[in-house]
XYZ file of C-alpha atoms in Angstrom:
370
model
C -33.401 39.852 -33.781
C -34.170 42.712 -30.736
C -36.122 40.846 -27.986
C -37.233 41.958 -24.659
C -36.942 41.048 -21.255
C -37.755 37.274 -20.859
C -39.845 38.885 -17.778
C -41.727 41.636 -20.375
C -42.294 39.297 -22.280
C -44.013 37.120 -19.614
C -46.069 39.486 -18.787
C -49.775 39.397 -19.829
C -51.897 41.550 -21.401
C -53.447 43.957 -18.935
C -57.546 43.536 -20.576
C -59.256 47.219 -19.406
C -63.628 46.960 -19.004
C -64.954 46.154 -22.731
C -65.774 49.556 -24.762
C -70.098 49.411 -24.239
C -70.549 50.915 -27.969
C -67.932 48.072 -29.810
C -70.160 45.751 -27.404
C -73.786 47.269 -28.978
C -72.863 47.097 -32.182
C -71.265 43.466 -32.262
C -74.529 41.809 -31.119
C -76.866 45.051 -32.592
C -78.132 46.483 -30.040
C -79.115 50.413 -29.224
C -76.489 50.540 -25.776
C -74.666 48.994 -23.716
C -74.202 48.872 -19.988
C -71.099 48.883 -18.588
C -70.437 48.078 -15.354
C -66.627 47.071 -15.064
C -64.357 50.042 -14.613
C -65.866 51.732 -11.320
C -65.998 54.593 -13.038
C -69.016 56.233 -11.209
C -72.389 57.493 -13.428
C -72.488 60.954 -13.308
C -70.862 63.433 -14.831
C -67.731 65.333 -14.750
C -68.732 68.613 -11.386
C -69.792 71.979 -13.715
C -66.211 73.307 -11.996
C -64.037 70.790 -13.754
C -65.264 71.226 -16.640
C -65.055 74.663 -16.547
C -61.621 74.879 -15.084
C -60.175 72.524 -18.514
C -61.691 74.903 -20.244
C -59.716 77.469 -19.293
C -56.940 75.024 -19.034
C -56.607 74.446 -23.053
C -56.132 77.609 -23.664
C -52.624 77.110 -21.951
C -52.224 72.953 -24.021
C -49.403 74.984 -26.082
C -47.508 74.877 -23.059
C -45.855 72.006 -21.024
C -47.797 71.031 -18.042
C -45.836 72.633 -14.088
C -43.941 69.330 -13.834
C -44.482 69.437 -9.803
C -47.781 70.406 -9.655
C -46.736 72.490 -6.373
C -51.217 73.806 -7.116
C -52.321 70.673 -6.648
C -49.960 69.633 -4.282
C -50.318 72.288 -2.207
C -54.234 72.091 -1.770
C -54.056 68.137 -0.856
C -50.891 69.106 1.624
C -53.896 71.337 2.631
C -56.263 69.426 2.481
C -54.715 66.684 4.757
C -52.775 68.320 6.826
C -49.412 67.413 6.168
C -46.417 69.320 4.305
C -45.620 68.872 0.120
C -42.559 67.384 0.697
C -44.620 65.061 1.841
C -47.108 64.076 -1.370
C -46.225 63.084 -4.946
C -48.933 63.297 -7.766
C -49.218 60.767 -10.620
C -50.030 59.244 -13.464
C -52.830 57.849 -12.038
C -52.393 55.523 -8.923
C -51.956 52.387 -10.614
C -48.391 54.353 -12.524
C -46.854 55.715 -8.310
C -47.200 51.984 -7.442
C -44.649 51.796 -10.481
C -42.960 54.203 -9.632
C -42.887 52.622 -5.617
C -41.360 49.326 -6.917
C -39.128 51.153 -8.972
C -38.148 53.437 -5.520
C -37.427 50.289 -2.944
C -36.999 47.413 -4.899
C -34.208 45.749 -5.900
C -33.698 41.948 -8.159
C -33.746 39.377 -5.351
C -36.283 41.916 -3.523
C -39.581 40.739 -2.931
C -43.474 42.883 -2.626
C -46.160 41.045 -0.931
C -49.978 41.733 -1.076
C -52.653 39.805 -0.754
C -53.978 37.825 -3.689
C -56.346 38.148 -5.814
C -56.216 42.198 -4.992
C -55.133 44.725 -7.619
C -54.328 42.552 -10.774
C -50.918 45.207 -11.573
C -49.652 44.483 -8.288
C -47.575 41.003 -9.688
C -47.203 42.469 -13.299
C -45.741 45.751 -11.459
C -42.873 43.317 -9.542
C -42.251 41.535 -12.137
C -41.136 44.727 -13.908
C -39.548 45.870 -11.318
C -37.052 42.199 -11.910
C -38.925 41.775 -8.204
C -40.083 38.172 -6.261
C -43.834 38.608 -6.789
C -45.177 37.550 -2.018
C -49.412 35.942 -2.823
C -50.985 35.590 0.688
C -54.503 34.334 0.130
C -57.606 36.513 1.169
C -59.430 35.022 3.849
C -63.891 34.245 4.973
C -64.483 38.433 6.062
C -67.508 36.432 7.504
C -67.741 32.422 8.946
C -69.078 30.284 6.386
C -68.234 33.299 3.969
C -66.574 33.253 0.637
C -62.055 33.851 0.814
C -62.561 38.082 0.085
C -60.230 39.332 2.764
C -57.110 40.521 3.508
C -55.674 37.808 5.707
C -53.213 39.880 7.433
C -51.617 37.982 10.323
C -50.794 35.797 7.112
C -49.337 38.730 5.461
C -47.420 39.760 8.210
C -45.821 36.334 8.236
C -45.055 36.042 4.909
C -42.790 39.645 5.704
C -39.188 38.316 5.525
C -35.365 40.365 4.789
C -36.203 40.165 1.125
C -39.611 41.923 1.454
C -39.694 45.743 0.582
C -42.506 47.290 0.201
C -46.492 46.035 1.695
C -49.440 46.660 -0.513
C -53.288 46.465 1.450
C -56.243 46.624 -0.863
C -58.336 48.509 1.979
C -61.245 48.115 -0.094
C -59.938 44.865 -1.324
C -60.484 45.154 -4.886
C -63.025 43.457 -6.406
C -63.378 42.018 -3.548
C -64.888 45.240 -1.775
C -64.475 44.391 1.463
C -62.128 45.851 4.321
C -60.371 44.783 7.276
C -60.932 47.606 10.753
C -58.749 49.354 12.807
C -57.840 47.360 15.236
C -56.843 44.511 13.126
C -54.711 47.435 10.707
C -53.055 49.287 13.725
C -51.942 45.273 15.289
C -50.267 44.669 11.139
C -48.658 48.217 10.835
C -47.135 48.234 14.292
C -45.744 44.131 13.449
C -43.855 44.934 9.730
C -40.965 45.223 9.876
C -39.570 49.382 10.333
C -37.755 48.702 6.626
C -40.140 47.700 4.716
C -42.788 49.662 3.242
C -46.431 49.414 4.055
C -48.536 51.150 1.247
C -52.464 51.346 2.322
C -53.911 51.539 -1.665
C -57.090 53.420 -0.316
C -58.423 54.142 -4.262
C -61.641 53.497 -3.096
C -61.639 55.362 0.473
C -63.979 57.910 -0.129
C -67.015 54.656 -1.284
C -66.421 53.919 2.920
C -69.967 53.872 4.985
C -68.043 51.067 7.906
C -66.866 53.469 10.651
C -64.180 51.305 11.924
C -62.582 50.749 8.424
C -59.918 53.783 9.472
C -59.049 56.786 6.781
C -55.420 55.086 6.271
C -53.699 59.041 6.634
C -54.466 59.372 10.167
C -52.519 55.434 10.760
C -50.477 56.889 8.790
C -49.758 59.966 10.816
C -45.668 59.167 13.529
C -45.552 55.158 10.901
C -42.517 56.514 8.760
C -42.967 53.087 6.381
C -46.523 54.004 5.842
C -47.252 55.809 2.822
C -51.055 55.871 1.342
C -52.129 55.928 -2.646
C -55.546 58.063 -3.827
C -57.002 58.423 -7.157
C -59.633 60.740 -8.310
C -60.413 58.041 -11.030
C -63.022 57.049 -8.697
C -65.193 59.062 -6.401
C -63.624 62.785 -7.645
C -65.092 62.035 -11.245
C -61.706 62.397 -13.307
C -61.310 58.558 -14.414
C -60.282 59.622 -18.147
C -57.594 62.531 -17.262
C -55.235 60.193 -14.882
C -54.347 61.616 -11.808
C -53.465 59.202 -8.102
C -51.173 60.746 -5.514
C -49.400 59.365 -2.949
C -49.198 60.816 0.816
C -46.112 59.855 3.324
C -45.368 59.679 6.748
C -41.518 59.977 6.112
C -40.677 62.341 3.254
C -38.259 60.363 1.973
C -40.814 58.197 0.818
C -41.726 60.231 -1.326
C -38.429 62.398 -2.243
C -37.706 58.379 -4.058
C -41.180 57.689 -5.169
C -40.239 61.622 -7.077
C -37.138 60.749 -8.769
C -39.295 57.888 -10.580
C -41.539 60.327 -11.829
C -41.764 60.241 -15.544
C -41.737 64.311 -16.204
C -45.074 66.038 -17.326
C -46.683 62.683 -17.172
C -49.624 65.117 -15.476
C -51.090 67.138 -17.704
C -51.506 70.758 -17.646
C -55.740 69.426 -17.688
C -55.165 66.622 -15.061
C -53.332 69.176 -12.620
C -55.818 71.932 -13.165
C -59.525 69.224 -12.881
C -58.228 68.083 -10.039
C -57.938 70.710 -8.087
C -60.951 72.145 -9.388
C -62.420 69.586 -7.886
C -60.903 69.407 -4.870
C -62.890 72.800 -4.228
C -66.076 70.583 -5.089
C -65.852 68.463 -2.157
C -69.080 69.099 -0.787
C -71.166 67.621 -4.212
C -68.362 65.053 -4.400
C -69.590 63.238 -0.759
C -72.717 63.648 -2.150
C -72.514 61.624 -5.298
C -70.664 58.880 -3.007
C -73.397 58.921 -0.943
C -75.764 58.436 -4.020
C -73.415 55.696 -5.016
C -73.481 53.950 -1.669
C -77.380 53.484 -1.126
C -78.293 52.568 -5.029
C -74.449 49.972 -3.678
C -76.898 48.587 -0.515
C -79.958 48.669 -3.175
C -77.653 46.776 -5.541
C -76.566 44.287 -2.620
C -80.514 42.987 -1.358
C -81.228 43.282 -4.460
C -78.535 39.942 -4.759
C -79.502 38.825 -1.995
C -82.614 38.531 -2.700
C -81.961 36.154 -5.283
C -79.806 34.213 -2.845
C -76.648 35.281 -4.431
C -73.750 35.547 -1.255
C -72.493 38.620 -1.591
C -70.380 39.680 0.903
C -70.169 43.312 1.856
C -68.289 46.181 0.354
C -67.469 49.909 1.428
C -66.283 50.878 -2.324
C -68.080 51.241 -5.220
C -68.843 47.705 -6.731
C -70.107 44.753 -5.980
C -67.883 40.717 -5.793
C -69.815 37.697 -6.518
C -67.705 35.010 -5.846
C -69.227 32.665 -8.275
C -66.107 31.039 -9.011
C -66.116 29.086 -12.416
C -68.856 30.106 -13.148
C -67.863 33.699 -13.523
C -66.153 33.442 -17.505
C -69.147 31.924 -18.262
C -71.621 34.437 -16.605
C -70.046 37.349 -18.239
C -70.382 36.284 -21.721
C -73.830 35.701 -21.442
C -74.668 39.184 -19.850
C -72.339 40.217 -22.011
C -74.669 38.706 -24.736
C -78.145 40.886 -23.925
C -75.925 44.303 -23.718
C -74.071 43.619 -20.232
C -70.435 44.607 -19.203
C -68.634 43.505 -16.761
C -64.928 42.179 -15.261
C -64.776 38.147 -14.895
C -61.826 36.835 -12.919
C -61.661 33.210 -14.310
C -62.283 30.574 -11.544
C -63.296 33.270 -8.911
C -65.700 36.051 -9.625
C -67.531 39.114 -10.798
C -67.161 42.763 -9.799
C -69.613 44.389 -10.892
C -69.806 48.632 -10.518
C -72.419 50.478 -8.667
C -74.142 52.430 -11.245
C -77.167 54.100 -12.082
C -80.792 52.616 -10.859
C -81.526 52.708 -14.444
C -77.947 50.361 -15.678
C -78.615 48.395 -12.407
C -82.206 47.208 -13.540
C -80.463 46.616 -16.139
C -78.045 44.360 -15.146
C -80.454 42.890 -13.226
C -83.137 41.863 -15.392
C -80.305 40.220 -16.969
C -78.797 38.111 -14.769
C -82.234 36.664 -14.481
C -82.711 35.624 -17.578
C -78.919 33.977 -17.195
C -80.142 31.891 -14.819
C -83.558 31.446 -15.298
C -81.608 30.095 -19.141
C -79.233 27.781 -17.114
C -82.389 26.262 -14.132
C -83.793 25.374 -17.358
C -81.391 23.620 -18.847
């Protein structure tokens, strides 16, 4: 009998957000609202639609394996050499490539927890040990929702090959600021790679939350991950990128690239999106304004919600998380529960967020009545 590796057999299945059409059919409503996957609610950029139409005419050809045009555009945008840039099939694929590139069995990957749920899974697949450092309260009396960088630095040992710092953190939305992040980077040994995972960077409004690429400069053991899936509206096309200070880091990641995994359509769309940056910035401003409105509305309801620097908010409801999310789904609102910890709610349109708030009010009124 053929068997997978024990580490693979034991992996929990990744749980994407539910399909809203499926939920609507299941509960017998016309439409369900999905606030689970941190997508932006805006349609694709007009330039992206045009680029996709043009690229589709060449779909019978393999894509450019080196994504030369996209890589060059990213290098120009960030003022780096193209040799420092690697594209991939979403940032999560680049996370996997990083683990494959730098971890052997017996080594470790360190990260805060809770954070991006793929980090521990990637460590297992690479045969590495996952070192999970608990989050700490980001403010006095608040929930444990923020990176404890001192504890994370202390967890780094001779086996640590990669450290992930998700900033802003997924799923809590909190971010660490410049001074503490600089201290952390200066503390980590030079032979340990620090990856600043900035999938939500475009939604940051706190001026003291640094741009990781600026902190990367002059630090050869630092690399930055970003994606086109969130602010740039290309979640369905799967394209992310890594920028490394040391080209050797980028080259190692490039060697674990699955050939042709960034499609021609994805490359063309990403280049078109970069050329539409002004519109993307306007869209991000609309998202962050709605994030502030949603945060205020939740606080008015007595919920302890920390400031988010992403396009979602975190409800630290502890053991109520699974039950609350299920009750919201019965009212046609899909959120992302993390059992025993909290619920992540994507910032949607004002109408979608109002539907969520109305459903939340109804659930809480039923709970109180009991």
